[in-house]
Every structure is written in structure tokens, then in C-alpha cells.
Amino acid sequence: MKVHKHDAIIVGAGGAGLMAALYASKGGADVAVVSKLYPTRSHTGTAQGGIGAALGNLDEDKPIYHTYDTVKGGDYLTDQAAARILAENAVDAVIELEHMGLPFDRTSERRISQRRFGGHTRNFGQELVRRACHAADRTGHMILQTLYQQCIKNEVHFFDEFQVVDMIVVDGVCAGVIAIELGTGEFHIFHGKASFFATGGWGRCGAVTSNAHSLTGDGAAIALRRGVPLQDMEFFQFHPTGIYKMGILITEGVRGEGGVLINSAGERFMERYAPSAKDLASRDVVSRAIYLETREGRSIKNRGYMHLDVRPQTVNRYFAEEGRDRSDFIDEATVERKLPDILDFCRTYLGVDPVKEPMPVQPTAHYAMGGIPTNIEAQVITDAGGAVMPGLYAAGETACVSVHGANRLGTNSLVDLIVFGRRGGMHMAEFVKAADWAQLPANPEAEIRAEFERLRRSSGKSRPGELRAKMQATMMDNVGVFRTQETVQRGIDELAELRERFYQDIHIDDKAHVFNTDLMEAWELGALIDLADVTAQTAIERKESRGAHSREDFKARDDENWLVHSLIHHDGELANPAYRVSFDKAVDLSLWEAEKEQGLPEGEQKFRPVERVY
Ligand SMILES: Cc1cc2nc3c(=O)[nH]c(=O)nc-3n(C[C@H](O)[C@H](O)[C@H](O)COP(=O)(O)OP(=O)(O)OC[C@H]3O[C@@H](n4cnc5c(N)ncnc54)[C@H](O)[C@@H]3O)c2cc1C
């Protein structure tokens, strides 16, 4: 058994993991990054639209406006102090990325260029603001390359294509993780004073998704199985514009540049649902509108998709109607320059040229608002009171700090990675200076090794691919954009059946040890089933509609009873979990409380939970 010993073990090499690694190493820690993918293949690299920061390069902007939008976008479930840190730290974090060499697009004055994005406004909702800093439509790609170079320069150790499958907890302290080296099938122990989960999301719970194949929520599932609760799992975001059937993302930046959604009647229907923000209302609102239009029989060819039109003649016609300045008008060259990858996707995968024809789009499973609960230093917490598990950190999509509340605004995930990855990295560097090495138990890998042997030797009749497709369909049909008690219960029942087949009747073909993707995908399916299940288990308990959680049997938001975070614990066995859901973790409303203390009248309180109007 190979044992690797490093102060800090970072699991995941996306934006969150690399930022944490960089800052932990800058703080003097000996850092190892363990990643199942080669770092620059992480999903952060696909982020298109941009990273939000109130630089005010093109429009007047302030971090407090960004904080307001983040809280409102999250339908008030956002922790307000964390949102403020996000917005304030975003400004210098983006400038820092620039100084590291990230090639942002430029304004004519050579400042970082910014574009409009849904829900981002100036002066507390007055009008849309240009806040998303971007490098064409490849912002995430540039972030990942930049951070990876910095980590290499800082002598971070990389263990690429090592998949973490378990975590070692000794007397309530995290002492490291266990990984499989994909090239050999061997188990390795990574013994650390601190471990950091930055393993990304679990969009692969959905049948139509923008997420890469690797996004199976391993880190969240491992933490859950080892006694860490997950927070706000009922909130999963559908992005309104995935390519029809394929799910591949068409960035909100398309609408930021003026693109509009059109139904089969040729109508720009968002004018009815969100008279002010229209196509740039928050994602939950736009996704629901597409479903409602579809139900009313107004989807294109009655097939459940809409047209996303960014043809200059269409965009300029609406700009003219809105009385926009002519300098905002676009031509084909603007679209080519600002959205090159989107044009490429559509031309390659659809044979559709977006400068000449509209794109067929439908909502696609996109982003997990919930995850491993942390405080603002990215330390993992294990109860409603905020007790910390020493030695365990998390940031990025797998974590829930909670800055996104019930619905994340576009461009805020990249900020989250950079801001909380950095805070966590710095905290970890200090923590490992003072911490002792925990004594590892004998054979910490025994349990997970046995689980892998079970999968390898399996000889049942159920193929992982078949179970996965069923799970994804169940989630889309029953725990998707709209939910009721009945549908979610059906989802829970079907997941229980799939779980039983996974543990009693699985079959994998490949029995080898070298790059056994069959085996690893089977294990990932187990993680996905757990995450789908906790999503459904919390969705059935939350009897209100808020953000991305839309209950048709409880249509209103109910702040009196439900302005609280959920926590779900997994007790019992892998094959037979017993869940505990609680709703006693308070939402941080400190900005609103400060306003009340100042004696501001209700009408002037910006952070008071009110109905969201776009
Ligand atoms: C197509 C697309 C476009 C997007 N566009 C934007 C945008 O414009 N702006 C924005 O703010 N957000 C955007 N998002 C969201 C944002 O990109 C993601 O939420 C964010 O990049 C997640 O970063 P991360 O560091 O948490 O994880 P990821 O970048 O997903 O990285 C996860 C890492 O964990 C590793 N890993 C996972 N499991 C294991 C394991 N078991 N063992 C070892 N390693 C493991 C992987 O190898 C990988 O390195 C977009 C998302 C998608 C899918």
C-alpha cells in the first residue's frame, strides 16, 4: 500500500482546487492535488460567459449592488455575510487573475471588458449592469490554464488520474483520503493534516445536462457517507438554454449580448413573465417560463424547445424598440468575435449557423446550489450550529457556503471558486502549521477495497449504463423544474428500486485493473444515486416554492416557515441508508438586520426578503 504524506491534500483540480492549492502553497504548506482528470480538463474549463465583479469598467457599479443581486437571485436563502464577501473579494480576485496573466477581453480604454448577465443590476435592481468579465466565451478555460501554470510554478505536487473514493476520519478529524490510481487500479493513501474537497457538481443526475461526464458528485457523496451532512440539496439549477436534446450549454452571454427567446408563435415570451429583465431574468424564472410555454402548446414544433435568436437583425430590432443607444447595436462580426465557441458548437453539432438562424434550446440540468456545508473560511461544518470538522475543507460547486441560496446567478460560480478557494487555501496553510499528524488506523482502505471487489466480481443482470439512464430519467420527470409531493415520492420509490439493483444485481464486464472505466463508472453511479436520493428526500420535505425548487402543490414562498437551510444526514448502510433531514440551520440575514438596527424604514431596506420581481 502506497502512503503519500503532504500537509494539505486537495481533491480536485478545477478552479476551486487550484486556487486553494496555490494559496496553501503560497502560505508555506506542502500541497498535493489529487485529480481524477488531468487538471486542465476540469469542468471549470468549459465555463463560457464570464466571472462577475463590480469593477465598474463600463457602467457605474459597486460590490454592494452585486451583493444585493446575489441575495435576491438566491431568493433570500443566500447567507448575506457570505454574499458580501463574495462581491467584495471578487474585485481584487479578478484583478489578481489579470496580474497572473489571464487574457481578458478589453474595452477601448484597455480595461477588462464586461458584459450583461441575468440578474446583475445597478443601484439595487434599477437596470442591468455590465459586470461579467470575460475572455471571449472561454473565460473558464483561461482561468484554469492561468491557475495551473501558477501552481506548477509554486511546486504543487500533482497526482493526475487518481480518483478519490473514500475519506479517512480519525476521532472526528479528517486525516486524509483514499484514491485509486486509474492507470494501475492500485489503492493509495493520501495522509494529510488537512484535506480539501473541490470535486465539482453532479449534473450527471439529469438526463439532459450541461455537465461533463465526470461530474458525478464523488466528493459530496464521500463526505455524506462519512458523517458530514449536505446542505440545501433540494435546490438544483436548470439552465434555460441547453442545446435541444444534447444539453450542451449555450451561455447566458448570448442573451447578455442581446439574444432573445422566441416561442412557436414568434413571440418574445419573456416580456410577459419578466417585463423588466425579460430574457435576462434569473435562470429559475426563465426555465419555468419555457416549461409553462411548452405546456400551453407554444414550444417549437411542439417538441419542448424554444428558439434562441441572436441574429443581428432580430437583436437590433428589439434594441431599437427599447430605445437603446445605437452604439449597442450588433453586427455579424460582433457575434463572431464575442461568441466564437458558441457559434462553433452550433455549427458543428447542429449544423445551425446562429448568425443566420435561431438555435433550438431547452432547459438543461446545470448547477448544484447545495453541497458540503462550510463557513466563510471554507471549513466544513457538521451541524446547524456551525461545528467544524477539523482538517476538512471544501469549496466550489461541491460546497455550500451558501452564496447562491436557492438559485445561483450566472458568473457567480467562477467568483465563488476563486474567492472561497483562496480563503480556504490561506486558512489551511495556517491550520497545518499548528496541527499534529493524526495516527492512521490499520488498513483504512479495507472497507472501500471490499466495495470495489464486490463491484468487480459482480455477476448480476443490471448494467450500470441502464441503471444510470433510469435514474436520470426519474430525476428529470419527477424531481425536475416542477415538483409535487406525488412526483417526488415516485422519484424516491424508483430510486430505492435502482439502489437495490445496484447493490444486489449489478454486472460489470471489465474485470481488469488497468484503466477500468467500467468499474469506476459503476462506483460513480453509486455516488449519483446517493445524491439523487438526498435531492429528492429534501425536496419532498420543503413545502414551499423558492428559487429553483418549484412545488406545484405549494406555489408560494413561505418565509415564515421555510426561510431556513436544510441539512440531510446519511445514517445506516450504503445499501440501506437512513436519512435525517432537519430545517434548523438559520439563514444569515445580517445585512437586513443591520438595516433594521439603523432604523431604516421597510421601504428602504434592501436586504429584506421581498417578492422577487424581474
Ligand atoms: C458548460 C458550463 C458552463 C459554465 N459557465 C459558467 C460561467 O460562465 N460562469 C460561471 O460563473 N459559472 C459557469 N459554470 C459553472 C462553473 O463552471 C462550475 O460550477 C465550476 O467551474 C465548478 O468548479 P469546481 O472547481 O468546483 O469543480 P470542476 O471544475 O468541476 O472540477 C472538479 C475537479 O474535481 C476532480 N474530481 C472529481 N471527483 C474526483 C474524485 N473522486 N477524485 C479525484 N478528483 C476528483 C476533477 O478531476 C476536477 O479536477 C458553467 C458550468 C458549465 C458546466
XYZ file of C-alpha atoms and ligand atoms in Angstrom:
667
model
C 0.000 0.000 0.000
C 1.497 3.342 -1.035
C 1.133 6.123 1.522
C 1.753 9.725 0.463
C 2.205 12.300 3.163
C 1.583 16.002 2.478
C 0.401 18.824 4.753
C -2.536 19.634 2.530
C -4.368 17.264 0.186
C -6.579 18.961 -2.378
C -9.071 16.720 -4.126
C -9.971 18.218 -7.493
C -8.093 20.471 -9.892
C -10.844 22.783 -11.162
C -10.876 26.481 -10.333
C -11.618 25.915 -6.638
C -8.986 23.215 -6.127
C -6.238 25.061 -7.995
C -6.913 28.339 -6.194
C -6.834 26.548 -2.840
C -3.623 24.726 -3.831
C -1.987 27.937 -4.949
C -2.786 29.773 -1.738
C -1.978 26.891 0.576
C 1.404 26.594 -1.137
C 1.963 30.342 -1.005
C 1.298 30.076 2.731
C 4.142 27.586 3.058
C 2.251 24.281 3.076
C 3.434 21.194 1.228
C 0.486 20.630 -1.122
C -0.690 17.667 -3.189
C -3.537 17.918 -5.688
C -5.269 14.620 -6.425
C -7.489 14.689 -9.503
C -9.352 12.070 -11.477
C -8.962 14.198 -14.595
C -5.878 15.862 -15.946
C -6.251 19.325 -14.284
C -6.954 21.403 -17.374
C -9.748 19.002 -18.375
C -11.790 20.016 -15.316
C -15.254 21.393 -15.952
C -14.200 24.906 -14.970
C -12.500 24.926 -18.364
C -15.883 24.886 -20.113
C -17.250 27.984 -18.350
C -18.110 30.350 -21.117
C -19.853 33.520 -20.106
C -17.726 35.201 -17.513
C -16.814 35.961 -13.950
C -18.791 38.656 -12.117
C -17.024 41.512 -10.349
C -18.182 45.068 -9.718
C -15.206 46.684 -11.454
C -17.414 49.358 -12.947
C -15.347 49.490 -16.140
C -18.313 50.206 -18.411
C -21.196 51.095 -16.099
C -21.272 52.511 -12.601
C -21.078 49.531 -10.216
C -20.364 48.695 -6.570
C -19.855 45.474 -4.608
C -22.945 46.252 -2.550
C -25.082 46.108 -5.733
C -23.503 42.757 -6.546
C -24.277 41.582 -3.002
C -27.888 42.690 -3.387
C -28.299 40.837 -6.700
C -26.753 37.687 -5.228
C -29.119 37.734 -2.258
C -32.180 38.482 -4.377
C -31.162 35.982 -7.086
C -30.848 33.333 -4.362
C -34.468 34.070 -3.371
C -33.218 35.221 0.055
C -31.856 31.837 1.115
C -28.370 33.244 0.478
C -26.257 33.859 3.585
C -25.852 37.613 3.465
C -22.427 37.961 5.099
C -21.011 35.343 2.713
C -22.571 37.108 -0.293
C -20.941 40.333 0.775
C -17.540 38.660 0.993
C -18.118 37.146 -2.442
C -18.916 40.508 -4.013
C -16.199 42.466 -2.227
C -13.422 39.911 -2.728
C -14.453 39.421 -6.373
C -12.951 42.750 -7.351
C -9.390 42.113 -6.241
C -9.610 38.410 -7.124
C -10.327 39.294 -10.761
C -7.569 41.882 -10.820
C -5.254 39.291 -9.340
C -6.155 36.865 -12.147
C -5.370 39.631 -14.612
C -1.975 40.128 -12.998
C -1.295 36.400 -13.186
C -1.659 36.790 -16.930
C -5.266 35.897 -17.703
C -6.030 37.349 -21.161
C -9.352 39.091 -20.513
C -11.107 40.878 -23.391
C -10.542 44.631 -23.295
C -12.562 47.819 -23.605
C -11.370 50.567 -25.918
C -9.529 52.052 -22.897
C -7.747 48.705 -22.414
C -9.614 47.890 -19.221
C -11.168 44.456 -18.607
C -14.283 44.184 -20.782
C -17.583 43.358 -19.072
C -20.950 42.123 -20.359
C -24.519 41.901 -19.072
C -25.761 38.735 -17.404
C -29.075 37.672 -15.907
C -29.994 39.227 -12.575
C -26.943 41.522 -12.354
C -28.098 45.097 -11.843
C -27.013 48.559 -10.821
C -28.365 50.503 -7.890
C -30.431 47.715 -6.270
C -32.311 46.436 -9.277
C -32.624 49.651 -11.243
C -31.192 48.405 -14.551
C -28.935 45.682 -15.899
C -25.265 46.327 -15.428
C -22.211 45.109 -17.351
C -20.423 43.101 -14.658
C -19.278 39.802 -16.219
C -15.548 39.928 -17.012
C -14.771 37.624 -19.887
C -12.171 36.237 -22.231
C -14.431 35.788 -25.299
C -16.666 32.834 -24.389
C -13.782 30.819 -22.935
C -13.401 32.501 -19.571
C -13.170 29.293 -17.525
C -10.611 27.812 -19.893
C -8.379 30.831 -19.357
C -8.835 30.720 -15.573
C -7.861 27.069 -15.445
C -4.759 27.493 -17.625
C -3.645 30.523 -15.632
C -4.055 28.863 -12.241
C -2.443 25.619 -13.359
C 0.657 27.483 -14.503
C 0.824 29.308 -11.185
C 0.533 26.044 -9.240
C 3.326 24.441 -11.264
C 5.469 27.489 -10.615
C 4.735 27.139 -6.892
C 5.778 23.482 -6.858
C 2.433 21.991 -6.027
C 2.558 18.174 -6.424
C 0.020 16.819 -8.899
C -1.397 13.304 -8.825
C -3.320 13.234 -12.093
C -5.779 10.455 -12.876
C -6.070 9.376 -9.265
C -9.703 9.001 -8.221
C -10.530 9.576 -4.566
C -13.070 7.061 -3.321
C -13.064 7.447 0.464
C -12.063 9.745 3.272
C -10.258 8.830 6.488
C -11.818 10.187 9.664
C -9.988 9.556 12.955
C -11.771 10.651 16.142
C -13.819 13.226 14.289
C -10.772 14.659 12.472
C -10.159 14.271 8.742
C -6.777 12.598 8.286
C -6.702 12.195 4.520
C -8.269 10.370 1.616
C -8.014 7.085 -0.239
C -7.597 7.071 -4.000
C -7.346 4.593 -6.836
C -4.618 5.175 -9.402
C -6.606 4.792 -12.604
C -3.665 3.554 -14.659
C -2.951 0.591 -12.371
C -6.079 0.069 -10.272
C -3.947 0.305 -7.104
C -5.156 1.909 -3.909
C -3.137 4.812 -2.442
C -3.456 6.544 0.894
C -3.039 10.306 0.994
C -2.277 11.212 4.562
C -2.719 14.924 5.263
C -3.125 17.318 8.125
C -5.852 18.932 6.077
C -7.924 17.743 3.113
C -9.910 19.919 0.764
C -12.787 18.727 -1.422
C -13.131 20.676 -4.661
C -14.695 17.931 -6.732
C -17.354 19.925 -8.588
C -21.019 19.201 -9.230
C -23.345 16.290 -10.080
C -25.233 17.409 -13.148
C -24.993 13.803 -14.352
C -28.008 13.094 -12.148
C -30.008 14.598 -15.026
C -30.723 13.145 -18.476
C -30.264 16.447 -20.311
C -27.312 18.235 -18.748
C -24.636 20.797 -19.495
C -22.226 18.912 -17.257
C -19.276 16.797 -18.359
C -19.336 13.003 -17.908
C -17.027 13.305 -14.921
C -19.474 15.375 -12.847
C -20.749 12.631 -10.620
C -20.505 14.354 -7.248
C -17.905 11.975 -5.791
C -16.674 14.377 -3.103
C -20.128 15.225 -1.795
C -21.133 11.555 -1.728
C -17.947 10.542 0.123
C -18.434 13.260 2.732
C -22.086 12.286 3.169
C -21.163 8.646 3.697
C -18.550 9.625 6.283
C -20.899 11.572 8.510
C -20.910 15.077 7.010
C -24.411 16.385 6.292
C -25.225 18.032 2.954
C -26.945 21.391 2.844
C -29.776 22.726 0.629
C -29.716 19.739 -1.680
C -33.266 20.374 -2.918
C -32.000 23.327 -4.945
C -30.666 22.260 -8.327
C -30.482 24.732 -11.169
C -31.713 24.147 -14.687
C -30.078 26.493 -17.149
C -32.697 27.668 -19.642
C -30.550 27.368 -22.749
C -29.037 23.961 -23.383
C -28.837 22.719 -26.975
C -32.041 20.763 -27.645
C -31.680 17.094 -26.606
C -27.898 17.353 -26.155
C -27.887 19.667 -23.171
C -24.624 21.346 -24.223
C -24.671 24.818 -22.761
C -25.382 27.951 -24.758
C -24.077 30.634 -22.440
C -26.334 33.262 -20.955
C -23.780 35.608 -22.507
C -25.758 35.132 -25.760
C -28.717 36.864 -24.129
C -26.253 39.247 -22.468
C -25.255 40.367 -25.956
C -28.914 40.862 -26.883
C -30.154 37.381 -27.882
C -33.867 36.673 -27.261
C -36.025 33.603 -26.635
C -38.887 33.118 -29.086
C -41.805 30.644 -28.935
C -43.682 28.927 -31.754
C -45.975 31.930 -32.093
C -42.946 34.073 -32.893
C -43.366 35.871 -29.596
C -40.625 37.078 -27.256
C -42.473 35.427 -24.379
C -40.172 36.570 -21.563
C -41.734 40.028 -21.920
C -44.808 38.523 -20.267
C -43.007 36.679 -17.445
C -40.423 39.329 -16.538
C -41.459 42.674 -18.022
C -38.348 44.449 -16.871
C -35.430 41.972 -17.090
C -37.109 39.915 -19.857
C -34.687 37.309 -21.248
C -32.185 38.178 -18.538
C -34.401 37.343 -15.574
C -32.801 34.819 -13.241
C -32.401 31.264 -14.516
C -35.112 29.670 -12.398
C -37.628 32.171 -13.768
C -36.641 31.654 -17.420
C -36.536 27.840 -17.156
C -40.020 27.780 -15.649
C -41.307 30.104 -18.358
C -40.050 27.694 -21.043
C -41.855 24.784 -19.368
C -45.057 26.798 -18.989
C -44.963 27.888 -22.630
C -44.417 24.267 -23.604
C -47.441 23.176 -21.564
C -49.534 25.829 -23.296
C -48.545 24.294 -26.624
C -46.217 27.074 -27.672
C -42.913 25.204 -27.935
C -41.348 24.963 -31.390
C -42.944 22.095 -33.341
C -44.499 21.124 -30.002
C -41.262 19.400 -29.050
C -40.427 21.206 -25.834
C -37.788 23.566 -27.165
C -37.644 27.289 -27.936
C -35.640 29.391 -30.345
C -32.749 31.456 -29.066
C -32.211 34.187 -31.610
C -29.008 36.224 -31.704
C -29.210 37.234 -35.368
C -28.193 40.876 -35.608
C -31.411 41.913 -37.395
C -33.538 40.436 -34.576
C -31.387 41.789 -31.759
C -31.174 45.278 -33.271
C -34.942 45.391 -33.843
C -35.560 44.793 -30.118
C -32.758 47.193 -29.157
C -34.437 49.867 -31.299
C -37.819 49.152 -29.649
C -36.196 49.524 -26.238
C -34.639 52.814 -27.279
C -31.094 51.522 -26.760
C -28.178 53.593 -27.900
C -27.085 52.768 -31.452
C -23.580 52.012 -30.183
C -25.084 48.912 -28.522
C -26.288 47.539 -31.886
C -24.507 44.425 -33.096
C -23.442 43.020 -36.437
C -22.267 39.603 -37.546
C -18.663 40.459 -36.747
C -19.581 41.278 -33.117
C -21.291 37.918 -32.702
C -18.325 36.116 -34.273
C -15.869 37.909 -32.030
C -17.733 37.690 -28.742
C -19.224 34.196 -29.021
C -16.795 32.157 -31.123
C -17.152 28.870 -29.235
C -20.951 29.017 -29.198
C -21.008 29.515 -32.957
C -18.601 26.635 -33.307
C -20.737 24.268 -31.153
C -23.883 25.085 -33.094
C -22.272 24.809 -36.500
C -20.528 21.547 -35.567
C -23.154 19.710 -33.537
C -26.366 21.095 -35.021
C -25.498 22.316 -38.471
C -27.131 25.580 -37.394
C -25.398 28.886 -38.012
C -26.503 31.270 -35.230
C -25.766 34.411 -37.222
C -28.238 33.194 -39.856
C -30.768 31.039 -37.936
C -32.070 30.744 -34.369
C -30.746 27.988 -32.086
C -33.054 25.287 -30.646
C -32.743 25.318 -26.846
C -34.326 23.676 -23.816
C -33.584 23.781 -20.049
C -30.600 21.648 -19.085
C -29.512 20.362 -15.644
C -26.692 22.684 -14.777
C -25.658 23.539 -11.236
C -25.966 22.279 -7.665
C -26.616 25.121 -5.243
C -26.384 22.729 -2.319
C -23.469 20.632 -1.157
C -20.946 20.173 1.627
C -21.712 22.928 4.164
C -18.871 25.289 5.009
C -18.234 28.514 6.855
C -16.685 31.543 5.136
C -13.170 30.133 5.591
C -14.204 27.018 3.621
C -14.008 24.838 6.741
C -16.557 22.040 6.601
C -19.257 22.209 9.245
C -21.233 19.290 10.539
C -24.283 20.722 12.251
C -26.711 23.636 12.306
C -24.628 25.357 14.973
C -21.575 25.503 12.719
C -19.327 22.919 14.468
C -16.242 22.369 12.306
C -14.760 19.004 11.320
C -11.056 19.715 11.936
C -8.864 19.147 8.899
C -11.674 19.181 6.349
C -12.314 21.953 3.839
C -14.471 22.348 0.737
C -15.125 24.979 -1.904
C -16.548 25.356 -5.377
C -19.606 23.636 -6.714
C -19.352 20.696 -4.343
C -19.595 23.048 -1.358
C -22.385 25.220 0.008
C -21.117 28.320 1.775
C -24.063 29.497 0.942
C -23.689 32.341 -1.513
C -26.099 31.030 -4.122
C -29.050 30.371 -1.843
C -31.933 28.842 -3.759
C -30.721 29.903 -7.200
C -27.283 30.906 -8.468
C -26.772 33.935 -10.681
C -24.686 33.448 -13.816
C -20.977 34.303 -13.385
C -21.161 33.817 -9.627
C -19.795 30.283 -9.623
C -16.433 31.312 -11.022
C -16.265 34.049 -8.384
C -17.161 31.517 -5.693
C -14.272 29.239 -6.772
C -11.724 31.994 -6.755
C -12.872 33.762 -3.594
C -13.554 30.780 -1.353
C -10.814 28.621 -2.881
C -8.390 31.370 -1.920
C -9.817 31.875 1.589
C -9.773 28.135 2.210
C -6.219 27.777 0.891
C -4.981 30.527 3.174
C -6.790 29.131 6.180
C -5.459 25.666 5.506
C -1.874 26.936 5.326
C -2.237 28.354 8.838
C -4.093 25.310 10.126
C -1.412 22.825 9.063
C 1.299 24.843 10.805
C -0.326 24.225 14.167
C -1.936 20.815 13.600
C -0.444 17.460 14.538
C -0.403 14.409 12.286
C -3.263 12.096 13.143
C -2.347 8.449 13.675
C -3.813 6.459 10.779
C -5.850 3.386 11.701
C -4.638 0.000 10.442
C -5.839 -0.680 6.857
C -8.007 2.400 6.436
C -8.724 1.243 2.876
C -10.206 -2.138 3.857
C -13.846 -1.104 3.645
C -13.669 0.655 0.296
C -11.470 -2.081 -1.149
C -14.165 -4.601 -0.249
C -16.787 -2.471 -2.005
C -14.665 -2.379 -5.152
C -14.127 -6.120 -5.016
C -17.887 -6.585 -4.792
C -18.351 -4.466 -7.909
C -15.541 -6.188 -9.787
C -16.833 -9.678 -9.023
C -20.462 -8.767 -9.627
C -22.421 -11.154 -11.769
C -25.960 -9.825 -11.689
C -28.102 -8.721 -14.609
C -28.197 -4.927 -14.234
C -25.730 -2.904 -16.290
C -24.563 0.408 -14.798
C -25.478 2.214 -18.021
C -29.060 1.003 -17.835
C -29.443 1.941 -14.152
C -27.887 5.336 -14.777
C -30.259 6.131 -17.647
C -33.244 5.149 -15.476
C -32.005 7.286 -12.597
C -31.513 10.281 -14.892
C -34.971 9.916 -16.417
C -36.555 9.598 -12.969
C -34.877 12.771 -11.790
C -35.910 14.764 -14.887
C -39.514 13.541 -14.763
C -40.120 13.674 -11.035
C -37.645 15.964 -9.325
C -37.004 18.451 -12.158
C -38.054 22.054 -12.755
C -41.546 21.453 -11.312
C -42.283 19.102 -8.400
C -45.219 17.855 -6.345
C -45.465 15.528 -3.356
C -46.653 12.811 -5.683
C -43.917 13.129 -8.305
C -41.102 13.387 -5.773
C -42.454 10.354 -3.900
C -42.470 8.452 -7.167
C -38.855 9.541 -7.653
C -37.907 8.307 -4.191
C -39.576 4.935 -4.789
C -37.885 4.468 -8.138
C -34.503 5.431 -6.702
C -34.934 2.862 -3.924
C -35.522 0.212 -6.546
C -32.474 1.302 -8.533
C -30.375 1.297 -5.373
C -31.451 -2.239 -4.626
C -30.479 -3.355 -8.112
C -27.161 -1.522 -7.762
C -26.286 -3.397 -4.571
C -27.917 -6.765 -5.334
C -27.850 -7.244 -9.075
C -25.095 -5.199 -10.734
C -22.936 -6.559 -13.522
C -19.787 -5.116 -14.977
C -17.962 -6.637 -17.924
C -14.408 -5.492 -17.394
C -12.666 -7.346 -14.561
C -9.203 -5.884 -15.205
C -7.169 -3.442 -13.128
C -5.730 -1.053 -15.723
C -7.915 1.954 -16.618
C -11.044 0.065 -15.724
C -13.577 2.732 -16.641
C -16.384 0.198 -16.374
C -15.586 -0.297 -12.698
C -15.063 3.388 -11.931
C -18.306 4.361 -13.661
C -20.148 1.759 -11.619
C -18.752 3.259 -8.424
C -19.680 6.770 -9.652
C -23.206 5.559 -10.278
C -23.431 4.694 -6.578
C -22.449 8.284 -5.754
C -25.021 9.665 -8.198
C -27.786 7.513 -6.725
C -26.965 8.853 -3.247
C -27.028 12.448 -4.449
C -30.232 11.998 -6.455
C -31.794 10.422 -3.404
C -30.870 13.218 -0.997
C -32.103 15.758 -3.547
C -35.482 14.037 -3.602
C -35.548 13.459 0.174
C -35.073 17.168 0.876
C -37.332 18.280 -1.986
C -40.231 16.320 -0.536
C -39.780 17.921 2.876
C -39.593 21.560 1.753
C -43.221 22.522 1.403
C -42.892 25.854 -0.369
C -41.521 27.181 -3.658
C -38.284 29.106 -3.594
C -35.681 29.721 -6.309
C -35.017 26.570 -8.259
C -37.290 24.487 -6.014
C -40.743 24.877 -7.505
C -43.537 22.900 -5.830
C -46.798 22.975 -7.741
C -48.635 21.944 -4.595
C -47.025 24.748 -2.545
C -46.707 27.551 -5.032
C -45.817 30.406 -2.714
C -42.590 31.198 -0.978
C -43.182 30.931 2.754
C -40.619 32.920 4.719
C -42.394 32.424 7.991
C -41.826 28.678 7.987
C -39.154 27.955 5.417
C -36.554 30.707 5.414
C -34.050 28.131 6.700
C -31.372 25.876 5.236
C -31.911 22.147 5.066
C -29.329 19.652 6.282
C -29.528 15.977 5.418
C -27.550 13.295 7.262
C -26.949 9.791 5.959
C -27.129 7.204 8.707
C -27.257 3.479 8.173
C -25.645 1.435 5.423
C -24.574 2.193 1.884
C -27.148 -0.234 0.540
C -29.743 0.824 3.027
C -29.414 4.451 4.083
C -31.494 6.055 6.794
C -31.805 9.783 6.188
C -32.312 12.529 8.713
C -33.489 15.871 7.316
C -33.534 18.939 9.521
C -34.503 22.534 8.924
C -32.880 24.325 11.810
C -29.862 25.961 10.217
C -30.643 29.673 10.180
C -30.086 31.817 7.106
C -27.625 34.638 7.791
C -29.676 37.825 7.418
C -27.087 40.108 8.960
C -27.257 42.837 6.300
C -31.001 43.130 6.713
C -30.636 43.118 10.491
C -28.113 45.954 10.295
C -30.583 47.953 8.196
C -33.281 47.445 10.801
C -30.903 48.481 13.557
C -30.079 51.643 11.674
C -33.795 52.396 11.824
C -34.291 52.363 8.041
C -37.971 52.249 7.131
C -39.076 48.987 5.470
C -39.279 50.515 2.021
C -35.614 51.453 2.154
C -34.339 48.132 3.466
C -32.556 46.497 0.533
C -31.888 43.122 2.156
C -35.367 42.464 3.496
C -36.831 39.344 1.885
C -39.464 40.575 -0.552
C -41.161 39.071 -3.543
C -38.770 38.921 -6.475
C -39.941 40.943 -9.447
C -37.866 40.999 -12.619
C -20.802 24.294 -19.631
C -20.701 25.120 -18.379
C -20.532 26.490 -18.483
C -20.432 27.265 -17.322
N -20.259 28.614 -17.433
C -20.076 29.362 -16.307
C -19.784 30.750 -16.381
O -19.657 31.326 -17.456
N -19.632 31.442 -15.231
C -19.743 30.847 -14.016
O -19.589 31.523 -13.006
N -20.016 29.521 -13.920
C -20.168 28.771 -15.031
N -20.425 27.427 -14.918
C -20.372 26.799 -13.615
C -18.930 26.629 -13.188
O -18.114 26.459 -14.313
C -18.738 25.412 -12.279
O -19.663 25.447 -11.248
C -17.332 25.449 -11.702
O -16.377 25.543 -12.726
C -17.025 24.259 -10.820
O -15.673 24.359 -10.436
P -15.045 23.407 -9.340
O -13.647 23.865 -9.139
O -15.940 23.356 -8.173
O -15.080 21.977 -9.997
P -14.695 21.398 -11.524
O -14.103 22.480 -12.332
O -15.881 20.724 -11.964
O -13.548 20.430 -11.163
C -13.760 19.256 -10.419
C -12.418 18.616 -10.181
O -12.570 17.567 -9.259
C -11.908 16.421 -9.713
N -12.591 15.262 -9.149
C -13.919 14.988 -9.110
N -14.143 13.833 -8.473
C -12.942 13.374 -8.071
C -12.511 12.239 -7.361
N -13.374 11.315 -6.935
N -11.194 12.076 -7.142
C -10.282 12.991 -7.583
N -10.648 14.091 -8.274
C -11.957 14.284 -8.499
C -11.931 16.508 -11.215
O -10.855 15.791 -11.779
C -11.781 18.016 -11.423
O -10.418 18.364 -11.438
C -20.527 26.651 -16.069
C -20.684 25.265 -15.971
C -20.782 24.512 -17.123
C -20.993 23.032 -16.977
